[in-house]
Short mmCIF file of C-alpha atoms in Angstrom, two decimals:
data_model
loop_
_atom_site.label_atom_id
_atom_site.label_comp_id
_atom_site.label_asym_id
_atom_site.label_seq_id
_atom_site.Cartn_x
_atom_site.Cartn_y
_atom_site.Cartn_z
CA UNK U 1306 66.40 -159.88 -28.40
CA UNK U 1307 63.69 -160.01 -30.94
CA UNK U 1308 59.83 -159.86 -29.77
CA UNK U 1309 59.05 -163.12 -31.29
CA UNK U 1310 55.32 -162.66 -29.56
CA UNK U 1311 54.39 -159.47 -31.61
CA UNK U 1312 51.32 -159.02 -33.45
CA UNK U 1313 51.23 -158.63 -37.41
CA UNK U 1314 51.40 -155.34 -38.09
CA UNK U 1315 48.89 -153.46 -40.33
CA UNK U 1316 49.55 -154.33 -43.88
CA UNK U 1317 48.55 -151.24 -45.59
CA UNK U 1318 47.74 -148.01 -43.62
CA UNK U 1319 44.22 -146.72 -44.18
CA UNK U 1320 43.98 -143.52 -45.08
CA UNK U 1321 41.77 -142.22 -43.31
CA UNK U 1322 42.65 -138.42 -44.36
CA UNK U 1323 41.76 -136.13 -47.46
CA UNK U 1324 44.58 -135.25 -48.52
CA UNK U 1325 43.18 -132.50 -50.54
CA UNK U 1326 41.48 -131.16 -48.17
CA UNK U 1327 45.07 -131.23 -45.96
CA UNK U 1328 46.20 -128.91 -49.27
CA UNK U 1329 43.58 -126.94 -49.22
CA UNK U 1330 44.27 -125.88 -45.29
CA UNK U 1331 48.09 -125.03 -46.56
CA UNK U 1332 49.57 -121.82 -46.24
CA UNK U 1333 50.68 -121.87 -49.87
CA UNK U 1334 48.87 -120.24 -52.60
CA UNK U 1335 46.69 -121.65 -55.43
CA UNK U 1336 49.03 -122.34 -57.84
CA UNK U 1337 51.14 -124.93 -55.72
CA UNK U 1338 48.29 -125.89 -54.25
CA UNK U 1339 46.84 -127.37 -57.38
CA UNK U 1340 50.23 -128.85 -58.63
CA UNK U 1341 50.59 -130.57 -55.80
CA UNK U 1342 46.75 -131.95 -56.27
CA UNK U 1343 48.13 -133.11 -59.97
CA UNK U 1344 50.74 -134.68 -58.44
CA UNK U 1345 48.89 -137.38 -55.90
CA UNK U 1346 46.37 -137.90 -58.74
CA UNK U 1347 48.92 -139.15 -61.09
CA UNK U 1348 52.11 -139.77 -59.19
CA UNK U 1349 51.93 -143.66 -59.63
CA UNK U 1350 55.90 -144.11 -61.36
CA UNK U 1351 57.99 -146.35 -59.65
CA UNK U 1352 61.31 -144.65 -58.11
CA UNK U 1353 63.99 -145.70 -56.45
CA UNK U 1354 65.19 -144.41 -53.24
CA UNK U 1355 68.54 -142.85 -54.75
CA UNK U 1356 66.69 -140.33 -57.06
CA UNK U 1357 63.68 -140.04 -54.39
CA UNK U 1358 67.01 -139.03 -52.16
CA UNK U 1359 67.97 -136.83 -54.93
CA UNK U 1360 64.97 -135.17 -55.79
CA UNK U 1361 64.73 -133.89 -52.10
CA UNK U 1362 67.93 -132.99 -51.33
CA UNK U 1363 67.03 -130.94 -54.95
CA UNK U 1364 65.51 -128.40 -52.31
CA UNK U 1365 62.68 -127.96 -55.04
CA UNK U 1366 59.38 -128.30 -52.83
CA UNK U 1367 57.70 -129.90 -56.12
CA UNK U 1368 59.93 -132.24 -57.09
CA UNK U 1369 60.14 -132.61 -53.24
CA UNK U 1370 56.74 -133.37 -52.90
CA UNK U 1371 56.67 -135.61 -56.00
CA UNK U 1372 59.45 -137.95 -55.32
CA UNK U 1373 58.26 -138.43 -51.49
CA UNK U 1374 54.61 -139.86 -52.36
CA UNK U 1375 56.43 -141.79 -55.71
CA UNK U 1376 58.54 -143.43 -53.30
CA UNK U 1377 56.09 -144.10 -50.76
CA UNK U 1378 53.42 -145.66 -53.67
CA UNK U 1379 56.14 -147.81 -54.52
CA UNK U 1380 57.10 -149.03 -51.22
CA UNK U 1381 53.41 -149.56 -50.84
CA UNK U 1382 53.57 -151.92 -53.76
CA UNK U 1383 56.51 -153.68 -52.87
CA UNK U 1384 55.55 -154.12 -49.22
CA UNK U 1385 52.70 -156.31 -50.98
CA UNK U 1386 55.21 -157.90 -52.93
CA UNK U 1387 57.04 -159.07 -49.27
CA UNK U 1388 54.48 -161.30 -48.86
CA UNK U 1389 55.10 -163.45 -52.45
CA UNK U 1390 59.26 -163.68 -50.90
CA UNK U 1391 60.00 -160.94 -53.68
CA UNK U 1392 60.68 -157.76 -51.58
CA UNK U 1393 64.57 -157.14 -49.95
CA UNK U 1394 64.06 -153.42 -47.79
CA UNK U 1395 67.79 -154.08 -47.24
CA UNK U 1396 68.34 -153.91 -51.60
CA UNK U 1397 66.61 -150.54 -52.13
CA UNK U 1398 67.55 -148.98 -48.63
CA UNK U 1399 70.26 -146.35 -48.33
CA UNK U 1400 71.58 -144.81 -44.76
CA UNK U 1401 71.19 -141.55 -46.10
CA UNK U 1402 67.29 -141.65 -46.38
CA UNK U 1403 66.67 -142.06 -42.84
CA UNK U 1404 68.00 -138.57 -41.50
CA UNK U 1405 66.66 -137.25 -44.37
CA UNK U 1406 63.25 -138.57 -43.72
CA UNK U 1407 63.24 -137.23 -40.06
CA UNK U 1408 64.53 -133.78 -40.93
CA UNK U 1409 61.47 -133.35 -42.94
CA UNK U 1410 59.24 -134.59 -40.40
CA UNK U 1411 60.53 -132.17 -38.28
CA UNK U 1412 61.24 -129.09 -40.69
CA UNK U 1413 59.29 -129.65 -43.98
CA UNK U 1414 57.58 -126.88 -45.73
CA UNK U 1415 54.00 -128.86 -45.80
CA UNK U 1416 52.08 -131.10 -44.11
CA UNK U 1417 51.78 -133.54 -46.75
CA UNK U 1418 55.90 -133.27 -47.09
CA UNK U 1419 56.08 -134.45 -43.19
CA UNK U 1420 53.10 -136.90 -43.35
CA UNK U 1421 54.59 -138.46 -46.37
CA UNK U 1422 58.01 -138.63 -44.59
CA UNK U 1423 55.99 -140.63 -41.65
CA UNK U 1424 54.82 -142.77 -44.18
CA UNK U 1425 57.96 -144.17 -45.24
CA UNK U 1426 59.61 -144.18 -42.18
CA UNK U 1427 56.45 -146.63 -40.79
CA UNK U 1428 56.77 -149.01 -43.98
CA UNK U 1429 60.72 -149.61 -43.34
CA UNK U 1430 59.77 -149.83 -39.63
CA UNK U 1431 59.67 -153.23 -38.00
CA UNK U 1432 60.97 -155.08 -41.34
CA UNK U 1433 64.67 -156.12 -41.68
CA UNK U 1434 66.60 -155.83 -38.05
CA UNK U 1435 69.22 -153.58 -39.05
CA UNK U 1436 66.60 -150.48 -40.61
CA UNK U 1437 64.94 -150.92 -37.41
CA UNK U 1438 68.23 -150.43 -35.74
CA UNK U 1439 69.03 -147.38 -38.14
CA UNK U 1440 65.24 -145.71 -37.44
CA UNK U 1441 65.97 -146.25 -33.75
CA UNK U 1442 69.30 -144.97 -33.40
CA UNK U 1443 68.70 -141.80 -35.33
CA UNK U 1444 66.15 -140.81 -32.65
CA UNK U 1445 62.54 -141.86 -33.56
CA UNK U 1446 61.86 -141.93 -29.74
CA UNK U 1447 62.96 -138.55 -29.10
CA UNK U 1448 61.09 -137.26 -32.37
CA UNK U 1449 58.01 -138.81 -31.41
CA UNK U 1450 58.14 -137.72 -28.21
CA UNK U 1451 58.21 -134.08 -29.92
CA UNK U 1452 55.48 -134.99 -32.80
CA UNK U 1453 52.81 -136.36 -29.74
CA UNK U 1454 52.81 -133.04 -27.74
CA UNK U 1455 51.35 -131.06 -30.57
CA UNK U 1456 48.01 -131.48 -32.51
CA UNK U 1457 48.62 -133.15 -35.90
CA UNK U 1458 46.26 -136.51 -35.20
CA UNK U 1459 47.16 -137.95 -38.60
CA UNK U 1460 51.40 -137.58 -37.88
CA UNK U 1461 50.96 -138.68 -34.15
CA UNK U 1462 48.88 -141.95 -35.95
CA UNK U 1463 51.89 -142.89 -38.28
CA UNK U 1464 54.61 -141.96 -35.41
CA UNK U 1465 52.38 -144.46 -33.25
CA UNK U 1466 52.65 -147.16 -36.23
CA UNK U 1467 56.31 -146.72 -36.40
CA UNK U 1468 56.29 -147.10 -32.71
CA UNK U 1469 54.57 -149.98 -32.37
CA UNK U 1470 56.24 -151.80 -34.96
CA UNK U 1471 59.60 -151.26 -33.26
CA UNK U 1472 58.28 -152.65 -29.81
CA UNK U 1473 57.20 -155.82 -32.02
CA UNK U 1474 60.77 -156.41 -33.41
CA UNK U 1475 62.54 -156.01 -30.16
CA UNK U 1476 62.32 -155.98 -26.21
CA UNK U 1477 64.61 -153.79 -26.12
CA UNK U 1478 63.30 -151.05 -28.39
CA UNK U 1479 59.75 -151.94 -26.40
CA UNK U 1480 61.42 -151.00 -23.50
CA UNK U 1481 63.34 -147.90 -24.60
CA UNK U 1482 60.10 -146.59 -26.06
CA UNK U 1483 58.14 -147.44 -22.29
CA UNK U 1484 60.54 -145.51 -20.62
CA UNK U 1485 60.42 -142.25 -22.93
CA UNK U 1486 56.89 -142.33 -23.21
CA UNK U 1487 54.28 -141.56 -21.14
CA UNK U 1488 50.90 -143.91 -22.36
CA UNK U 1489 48.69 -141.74 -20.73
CA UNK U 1490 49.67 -138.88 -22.71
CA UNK U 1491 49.83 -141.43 -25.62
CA UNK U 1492 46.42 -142.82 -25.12
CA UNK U 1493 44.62 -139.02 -24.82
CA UNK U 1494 46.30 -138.72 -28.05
CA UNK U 1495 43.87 -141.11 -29.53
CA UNK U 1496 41.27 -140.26 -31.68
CA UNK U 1497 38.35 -142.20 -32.21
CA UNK U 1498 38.64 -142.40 -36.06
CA UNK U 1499 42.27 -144.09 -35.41
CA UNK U 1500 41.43 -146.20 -32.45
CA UNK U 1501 41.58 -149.36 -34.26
CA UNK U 1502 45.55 -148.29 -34.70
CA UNK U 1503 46.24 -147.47 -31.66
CA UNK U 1504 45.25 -149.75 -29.69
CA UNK U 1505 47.21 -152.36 -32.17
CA UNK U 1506 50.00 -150.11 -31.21
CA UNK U 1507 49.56 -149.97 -28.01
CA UNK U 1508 49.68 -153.88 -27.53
CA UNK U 1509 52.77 -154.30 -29.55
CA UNK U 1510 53.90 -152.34 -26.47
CA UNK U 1511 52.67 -154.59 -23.55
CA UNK U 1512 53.90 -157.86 -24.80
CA UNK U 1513 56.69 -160.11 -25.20
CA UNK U 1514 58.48 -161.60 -22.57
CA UNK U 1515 59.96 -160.30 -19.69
CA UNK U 1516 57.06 -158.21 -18.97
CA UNK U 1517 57.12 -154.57 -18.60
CA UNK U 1518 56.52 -153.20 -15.12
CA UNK U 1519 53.08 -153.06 -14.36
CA UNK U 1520 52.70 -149.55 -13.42
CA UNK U 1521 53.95 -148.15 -16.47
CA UNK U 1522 51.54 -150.22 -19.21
CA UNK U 1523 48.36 -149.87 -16.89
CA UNK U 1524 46.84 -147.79 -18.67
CA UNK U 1525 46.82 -149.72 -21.98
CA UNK U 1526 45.52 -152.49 -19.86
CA UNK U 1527 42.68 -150.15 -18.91
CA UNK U 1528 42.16 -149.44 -22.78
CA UNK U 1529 41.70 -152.59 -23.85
CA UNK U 1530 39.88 -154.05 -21.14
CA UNK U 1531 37.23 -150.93 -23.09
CA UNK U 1532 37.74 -152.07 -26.47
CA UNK U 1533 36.93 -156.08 -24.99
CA UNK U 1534 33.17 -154.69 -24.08
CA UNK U 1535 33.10 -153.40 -27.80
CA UNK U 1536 30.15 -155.20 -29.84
CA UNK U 1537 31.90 -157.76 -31.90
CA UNK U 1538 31.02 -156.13 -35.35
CA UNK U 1539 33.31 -156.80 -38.30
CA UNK U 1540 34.87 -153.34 -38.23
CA UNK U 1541 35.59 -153.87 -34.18
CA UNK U 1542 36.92 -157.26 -34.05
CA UNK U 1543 40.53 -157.23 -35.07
CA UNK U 1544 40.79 -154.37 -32.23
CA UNK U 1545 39.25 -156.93 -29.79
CA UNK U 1546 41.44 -159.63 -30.89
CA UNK U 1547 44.39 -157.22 -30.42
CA UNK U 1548 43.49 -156.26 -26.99
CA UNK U 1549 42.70 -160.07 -25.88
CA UNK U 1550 45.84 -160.77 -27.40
CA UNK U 1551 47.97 -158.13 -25.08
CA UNK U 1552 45.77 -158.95 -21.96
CA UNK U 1553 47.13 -163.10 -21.85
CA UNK U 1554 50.69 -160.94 -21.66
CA UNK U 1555 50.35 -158.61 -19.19
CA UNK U 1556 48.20 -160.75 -16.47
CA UNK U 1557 50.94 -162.85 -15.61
CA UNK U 1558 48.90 -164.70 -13.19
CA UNK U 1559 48.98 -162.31 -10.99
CA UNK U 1560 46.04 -162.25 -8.62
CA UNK U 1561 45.41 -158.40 -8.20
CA UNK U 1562 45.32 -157.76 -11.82
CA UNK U 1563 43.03 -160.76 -12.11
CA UNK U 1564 40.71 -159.21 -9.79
CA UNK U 1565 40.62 -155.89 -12.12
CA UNK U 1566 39.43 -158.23 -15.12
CA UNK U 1567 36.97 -159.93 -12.49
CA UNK U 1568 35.60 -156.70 -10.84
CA UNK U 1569 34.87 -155.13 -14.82
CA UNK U 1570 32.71 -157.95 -16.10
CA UNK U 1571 35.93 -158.91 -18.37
CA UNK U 1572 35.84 -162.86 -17.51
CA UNK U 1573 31.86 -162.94 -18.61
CA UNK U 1574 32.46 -161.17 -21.64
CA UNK U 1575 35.53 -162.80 -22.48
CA UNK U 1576 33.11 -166.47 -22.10
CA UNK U 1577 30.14 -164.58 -24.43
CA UNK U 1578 33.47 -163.64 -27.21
CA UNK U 1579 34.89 -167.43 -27.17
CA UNK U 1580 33.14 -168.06 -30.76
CA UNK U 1581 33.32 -164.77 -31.69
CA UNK U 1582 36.72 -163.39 -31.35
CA UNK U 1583 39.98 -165.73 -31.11
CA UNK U 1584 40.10 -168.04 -29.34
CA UNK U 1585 43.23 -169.34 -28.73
CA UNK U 1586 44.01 -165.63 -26.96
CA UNK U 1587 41.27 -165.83 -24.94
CA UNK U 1588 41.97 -169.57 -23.36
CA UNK U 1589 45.27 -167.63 -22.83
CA UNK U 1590 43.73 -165.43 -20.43
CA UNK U 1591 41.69 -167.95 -19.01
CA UNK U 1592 45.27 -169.85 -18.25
CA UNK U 1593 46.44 -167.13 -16.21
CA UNK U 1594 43.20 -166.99 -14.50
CA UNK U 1595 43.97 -170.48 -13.16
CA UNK U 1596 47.47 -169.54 -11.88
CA UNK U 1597 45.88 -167.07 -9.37
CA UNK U 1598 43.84 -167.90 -6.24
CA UNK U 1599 40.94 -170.45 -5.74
CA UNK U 1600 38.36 -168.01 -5.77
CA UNK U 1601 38.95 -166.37 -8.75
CA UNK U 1602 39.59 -169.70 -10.13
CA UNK U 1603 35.93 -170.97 -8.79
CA UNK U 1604 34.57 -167.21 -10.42
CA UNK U 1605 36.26 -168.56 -13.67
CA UNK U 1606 34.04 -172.14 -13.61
CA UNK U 1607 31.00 -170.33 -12.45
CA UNK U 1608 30.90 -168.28 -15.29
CA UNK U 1609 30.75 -171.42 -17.64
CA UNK U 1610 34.42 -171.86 -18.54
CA UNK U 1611 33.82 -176.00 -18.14
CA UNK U 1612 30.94 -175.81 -20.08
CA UNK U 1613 32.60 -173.90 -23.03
CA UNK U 1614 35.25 -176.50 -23.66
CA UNK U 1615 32.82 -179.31 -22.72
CA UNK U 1616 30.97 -177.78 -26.03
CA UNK U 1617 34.20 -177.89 -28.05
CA UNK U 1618 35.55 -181.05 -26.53
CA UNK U 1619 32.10 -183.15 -27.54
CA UNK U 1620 32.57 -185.07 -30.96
CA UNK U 1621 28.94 -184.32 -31.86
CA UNK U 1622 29.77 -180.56 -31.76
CA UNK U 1623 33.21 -180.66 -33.27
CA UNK U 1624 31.45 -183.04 -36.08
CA UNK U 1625 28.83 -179.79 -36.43
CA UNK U 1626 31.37 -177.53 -35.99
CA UNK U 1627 34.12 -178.58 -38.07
CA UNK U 1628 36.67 -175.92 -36.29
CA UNK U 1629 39.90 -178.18 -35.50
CA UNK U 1630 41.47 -175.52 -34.52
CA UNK U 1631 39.84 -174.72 -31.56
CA UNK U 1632 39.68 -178.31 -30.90
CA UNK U 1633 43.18 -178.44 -30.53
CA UNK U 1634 43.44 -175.62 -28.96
CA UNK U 1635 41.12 -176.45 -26.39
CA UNK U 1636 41.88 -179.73 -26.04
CA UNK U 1637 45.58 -178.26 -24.93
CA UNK U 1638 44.28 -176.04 -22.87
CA UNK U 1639 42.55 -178.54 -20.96
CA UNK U 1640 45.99 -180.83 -20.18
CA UNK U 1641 47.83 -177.30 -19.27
CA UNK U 1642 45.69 -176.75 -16.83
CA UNK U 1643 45.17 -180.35 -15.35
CA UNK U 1644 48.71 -179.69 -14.38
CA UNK U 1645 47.63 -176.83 -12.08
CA UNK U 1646 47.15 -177.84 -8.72
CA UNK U 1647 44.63 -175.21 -8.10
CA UNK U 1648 42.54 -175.46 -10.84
CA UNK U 1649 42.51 -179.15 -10.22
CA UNK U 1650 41.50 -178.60 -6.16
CA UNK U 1651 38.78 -176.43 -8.02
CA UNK U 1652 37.81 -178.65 -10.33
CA UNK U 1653 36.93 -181.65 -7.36
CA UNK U 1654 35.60 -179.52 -5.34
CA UNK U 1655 32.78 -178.56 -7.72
CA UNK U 1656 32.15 -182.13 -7.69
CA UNK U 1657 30.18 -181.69 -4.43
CA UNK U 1658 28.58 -177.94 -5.04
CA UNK U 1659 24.97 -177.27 -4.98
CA UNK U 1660 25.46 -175.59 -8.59
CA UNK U 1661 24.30 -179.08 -10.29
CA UNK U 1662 25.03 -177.83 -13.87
CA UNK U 1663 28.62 -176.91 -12.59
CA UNK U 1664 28.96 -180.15 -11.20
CA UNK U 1665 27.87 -181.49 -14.45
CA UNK U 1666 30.52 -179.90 -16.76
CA UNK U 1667 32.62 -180.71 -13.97
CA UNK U 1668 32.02 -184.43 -14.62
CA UNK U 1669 33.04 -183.90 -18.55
CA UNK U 1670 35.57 -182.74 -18.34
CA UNK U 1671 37.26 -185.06 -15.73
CA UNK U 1672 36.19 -187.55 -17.99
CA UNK U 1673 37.31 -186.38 -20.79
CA UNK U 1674 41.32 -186.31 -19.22
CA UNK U 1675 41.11 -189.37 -18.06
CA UNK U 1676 39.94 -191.12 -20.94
CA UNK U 1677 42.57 -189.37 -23.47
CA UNK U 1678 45.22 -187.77 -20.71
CA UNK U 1679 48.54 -190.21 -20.17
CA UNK U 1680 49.02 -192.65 -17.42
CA UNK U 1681 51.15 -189.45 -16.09
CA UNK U 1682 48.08 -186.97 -16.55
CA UNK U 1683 45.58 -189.50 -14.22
CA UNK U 1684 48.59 -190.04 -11.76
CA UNK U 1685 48.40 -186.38 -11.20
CA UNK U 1686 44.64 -185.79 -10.64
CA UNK U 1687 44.71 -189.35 -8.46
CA UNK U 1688 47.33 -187.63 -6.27
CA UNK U 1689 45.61 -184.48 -5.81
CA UNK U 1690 42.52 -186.46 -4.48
CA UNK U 1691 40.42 -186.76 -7.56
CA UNK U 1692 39.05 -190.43 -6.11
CA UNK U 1693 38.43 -189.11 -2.98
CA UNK U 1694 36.27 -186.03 -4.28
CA UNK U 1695 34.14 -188.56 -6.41
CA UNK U 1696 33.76 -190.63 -3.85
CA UNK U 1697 32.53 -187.88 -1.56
CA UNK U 1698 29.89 -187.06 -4.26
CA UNK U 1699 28.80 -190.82 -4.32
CA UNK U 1700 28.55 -190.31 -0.33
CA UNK U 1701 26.63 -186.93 -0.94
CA UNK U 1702 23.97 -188.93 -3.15
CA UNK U 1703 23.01 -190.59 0.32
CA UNK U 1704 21.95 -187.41 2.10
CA UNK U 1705 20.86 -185.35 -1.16
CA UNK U 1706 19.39 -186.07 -4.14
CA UNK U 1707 21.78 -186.06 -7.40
CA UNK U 1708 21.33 -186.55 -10.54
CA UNK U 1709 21.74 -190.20 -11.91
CA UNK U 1710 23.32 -189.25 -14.56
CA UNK U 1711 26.24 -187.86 -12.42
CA UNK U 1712 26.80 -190.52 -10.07
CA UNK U 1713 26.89 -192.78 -12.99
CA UNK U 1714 29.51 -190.57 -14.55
CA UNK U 1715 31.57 -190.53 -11.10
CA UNK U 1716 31.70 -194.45 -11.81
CA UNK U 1717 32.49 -194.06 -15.45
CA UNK U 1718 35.86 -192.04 -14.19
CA UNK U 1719 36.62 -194.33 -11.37
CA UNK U 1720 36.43 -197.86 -13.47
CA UNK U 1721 38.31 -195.85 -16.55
CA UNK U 1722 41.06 -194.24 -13.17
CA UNK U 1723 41.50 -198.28 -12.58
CA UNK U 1724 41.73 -199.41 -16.12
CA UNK U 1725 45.09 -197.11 -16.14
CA UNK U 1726 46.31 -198.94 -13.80
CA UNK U 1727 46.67 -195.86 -11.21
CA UNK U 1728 44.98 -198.09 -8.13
CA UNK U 1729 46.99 -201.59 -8.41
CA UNK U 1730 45.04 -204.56 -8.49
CA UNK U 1731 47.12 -206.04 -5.35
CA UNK U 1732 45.85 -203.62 -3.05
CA UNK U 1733 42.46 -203.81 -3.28
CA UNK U 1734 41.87 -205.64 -0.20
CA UNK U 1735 43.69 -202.96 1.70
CA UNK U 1736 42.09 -199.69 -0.01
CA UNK U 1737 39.61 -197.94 1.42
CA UNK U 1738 37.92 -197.07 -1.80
CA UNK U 1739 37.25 -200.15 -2.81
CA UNK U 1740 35.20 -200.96 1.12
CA UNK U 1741 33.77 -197.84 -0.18
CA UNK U 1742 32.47 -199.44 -3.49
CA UNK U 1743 31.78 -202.67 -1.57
CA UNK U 1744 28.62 -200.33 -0.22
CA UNK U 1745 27.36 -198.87 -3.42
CA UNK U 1746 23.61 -199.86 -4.18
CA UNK U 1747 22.19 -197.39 -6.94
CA UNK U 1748 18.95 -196.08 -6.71
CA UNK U 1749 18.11 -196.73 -10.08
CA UNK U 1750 18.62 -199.00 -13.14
CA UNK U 1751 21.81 -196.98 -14.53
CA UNK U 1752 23.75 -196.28 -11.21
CA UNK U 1753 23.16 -199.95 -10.13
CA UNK U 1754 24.62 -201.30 -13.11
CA UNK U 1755 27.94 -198.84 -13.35
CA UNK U 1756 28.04 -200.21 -9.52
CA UNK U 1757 27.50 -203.84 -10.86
CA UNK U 1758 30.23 -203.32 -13.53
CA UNK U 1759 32.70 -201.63 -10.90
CA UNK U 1760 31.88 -204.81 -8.94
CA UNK U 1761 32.59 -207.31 -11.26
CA UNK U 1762 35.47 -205.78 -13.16
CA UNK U 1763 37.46 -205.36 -9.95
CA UNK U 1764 36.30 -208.77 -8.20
CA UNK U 1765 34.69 -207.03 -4.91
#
């Protein structure tokens, strides 16, 4: 079963080593040491993977050397090429290179000889289903399993790569790779310098559907829930986006890992990043938020969660804005979640809190879904006592003082509930909240004409 949820994976490795100076720190003397200098400096032929396979199985560490970083330059280039529909890795790929490839990881006379190895191994990685198959099946697990217990940061890097693109093509290989490896030891692993990578890596590893168990990707979920208090600079926010991304997977609505996010300042940060890093991943999170309990679902609104797509929602901002993507996406986030019962017994409820700016956004975005939500979409919200909780913020107004603003709103949503037809004309006489609205005397110019309207349109 393919991952169809994985993240893109990273189009072109940064090197982020000297390779001369990995030459220089070779056991080999000066003479190879500057032919194999000549040869990355100039090495830029195309070759195919029959004389690359050739050339090594030549046993000549030169020619060895030459024809692993030709063949990896020209993957490079025709990796690019993928993207313009021109590249086939099944046309140019032989089953011979593969246990090749991984006998020089393991055995090869240089470092450069094994990281170049990695190299191509990573870029066929993750690509057509049946190289994947091939790369898993001739033991990448168990070889990165050996490569992460030693010290070579830059080879435990690419294994990671390779490993993370295999989780992204398929649960099963996600799954495999979970149970070999232990993320803790993966994660102190991780050097600063290839952070970014890892943690890119380490998502591929957490998502897709079913979820892993828990327990075993915890402490990825404790990495990125690091990387998320990050300041959003240009160099940090693809790594943000990455973790986001992972964290809408492995909450699951679950209430106890909710409270983790909660207790670590994640749901405030995650409101400060909405403009900032993506945003569809982060409503995501905020979606799972509303499938756990009512009070982390009240911690969610308190934070400004209503007030955020209120923002987004408002045609003056999207006219300023001119992002129609988050529009949309918020806009569908909104009906997703008026199907929740418990965000919607949250929602109502706010409709009578002391917090008057929550109330407020509260208001909006009621509005807002019953103006442009179906006949089906008010139904709901009627039948989870929607009327009833504006109604017992009109009744509030008698003992408190509330904005007018808001009680006029509460009459906006109430004439537009009854304009979709969701309280029948025929039983007016009989419903209570229309002896309710028989009552209603505003205490100033707006509220007494909403009233008025309400009054007319409905013949009280």
């Amino acid at each position: 079963m393919k991952n169809s949820q994985k993240l893109s994976g990273n189009q072109k490795i940064q090197q982020l080593y000297n390779y001369e100076e990995m030459i220089e720190q070779e056991e080999i003397s000066k003479q190879l040491k500057d032919q194999l200098i000549l040869i990355l400096n100039t090495s830029n032929e195309q070759i195919s993977v029959k004389d690359a396979v050739d050339a090594i199985k030549s046993e000549n560490i030169l020619e060895t050397h030459k024809a692993l970083i030709q063949l990896r330059k020209t993957l490079s280039v025709l990796l690019f090429q993928q993207f313009n529909k021109n590249f086939d890795q099944a046309q140019i790929f032989t089953n011979e290179l593969v246990p090749l490839l991984f006998y020089l990881i393991q055995f090869g006379s240089t470092y450069i000889i094994k990281l170049e190895a990695t190299q191509i191994i990573s870029i066929f990685a993750g690509g057509k289903s049946d190289i994947s198959r091939i790369i898993f099946e001739n033991g990448i697990v168990q070889l990165a399993m050996s490569i992460l217990q030693n010290d070579n940061s830059e080879l435990s890097m690419l294994i990671m790569v390779i490993l993370g693109k295999l989780a992204g093509d398929s649960i099963q290989y996600r799954d495999c790779i979970l149970q070999s490896c232990n993320l803790d030891r993966i994660i102190m692993k991780m050097e600063l310098r290839y952070e970014a990578t890892y943690v890119w890596c380490l998502a591929n590893m957490c998502i897709g559907r079913p979820s892993p168990q828990f327990k075993i990707i915890r402490p990825a979920f404790n990495i990125f829930m690091k990387v998320i208090m990050y300041e959003p600079t240009q160099t940090n926010i693809k790594m943000m986006n990455d973790a986001i991304w992972a964290l809408g997977y492995m909450l699951d609505g679950e209430p106890t890992r909710i409270s983790i996010l909660i207790d670590h300042g994640i749901i405030n940060r995650l409101i400060e990043l909405m403009h900032q890093c993506n945003f569809v991943s982060i409503l995501r999170i905020f979606e799972c938020i509303f499938q756990g309990n009512q009070q982390q679902i009240r911690y969610l609104l308190e934070c400004g969660f209503l007030s955020q797509i209120r923002n987004i929602l408002d045609p003056k901002s999207r006219e300023k804005s001119g992002n129609m993507l988050q529009t949309f996406a918020a806009t569908e986030t909104l009906f997703k979640v008026l199907s929740n019962q418990n965000f919607l017994i949250s929602l109502f409820n706010s409709l009578q809190d002391d917090n008057s700016e929550l109330r407020g956004d509260a208001l909006e975005m009621i509005g807002n879904a019953v103006q442009h939500g179906t006949n089906e979409d008010v139904y709901q919200m009627v039948k989870n006592k929607l009327i009833q909780s504006i109604l017992g913020m009109l009744e509030l107004a008698q003992i408190k003082e509330l904005p007018s603003n808001h009680l006029k709103k509460g009459l906006e949503i109430l004439i537009k509930i009854l304009r979709k037809g969701e309280i029948r004309s025929k039983d007016r006489q009989n419903n209570q909240y229309f002896t309710v609205f028989m009552q209603i005397n505003g205490k100033d110019d707006d509220v007494a004409k909403y009233a008025y309207i309400f009054k007319q349109e409905f013949t009280l």
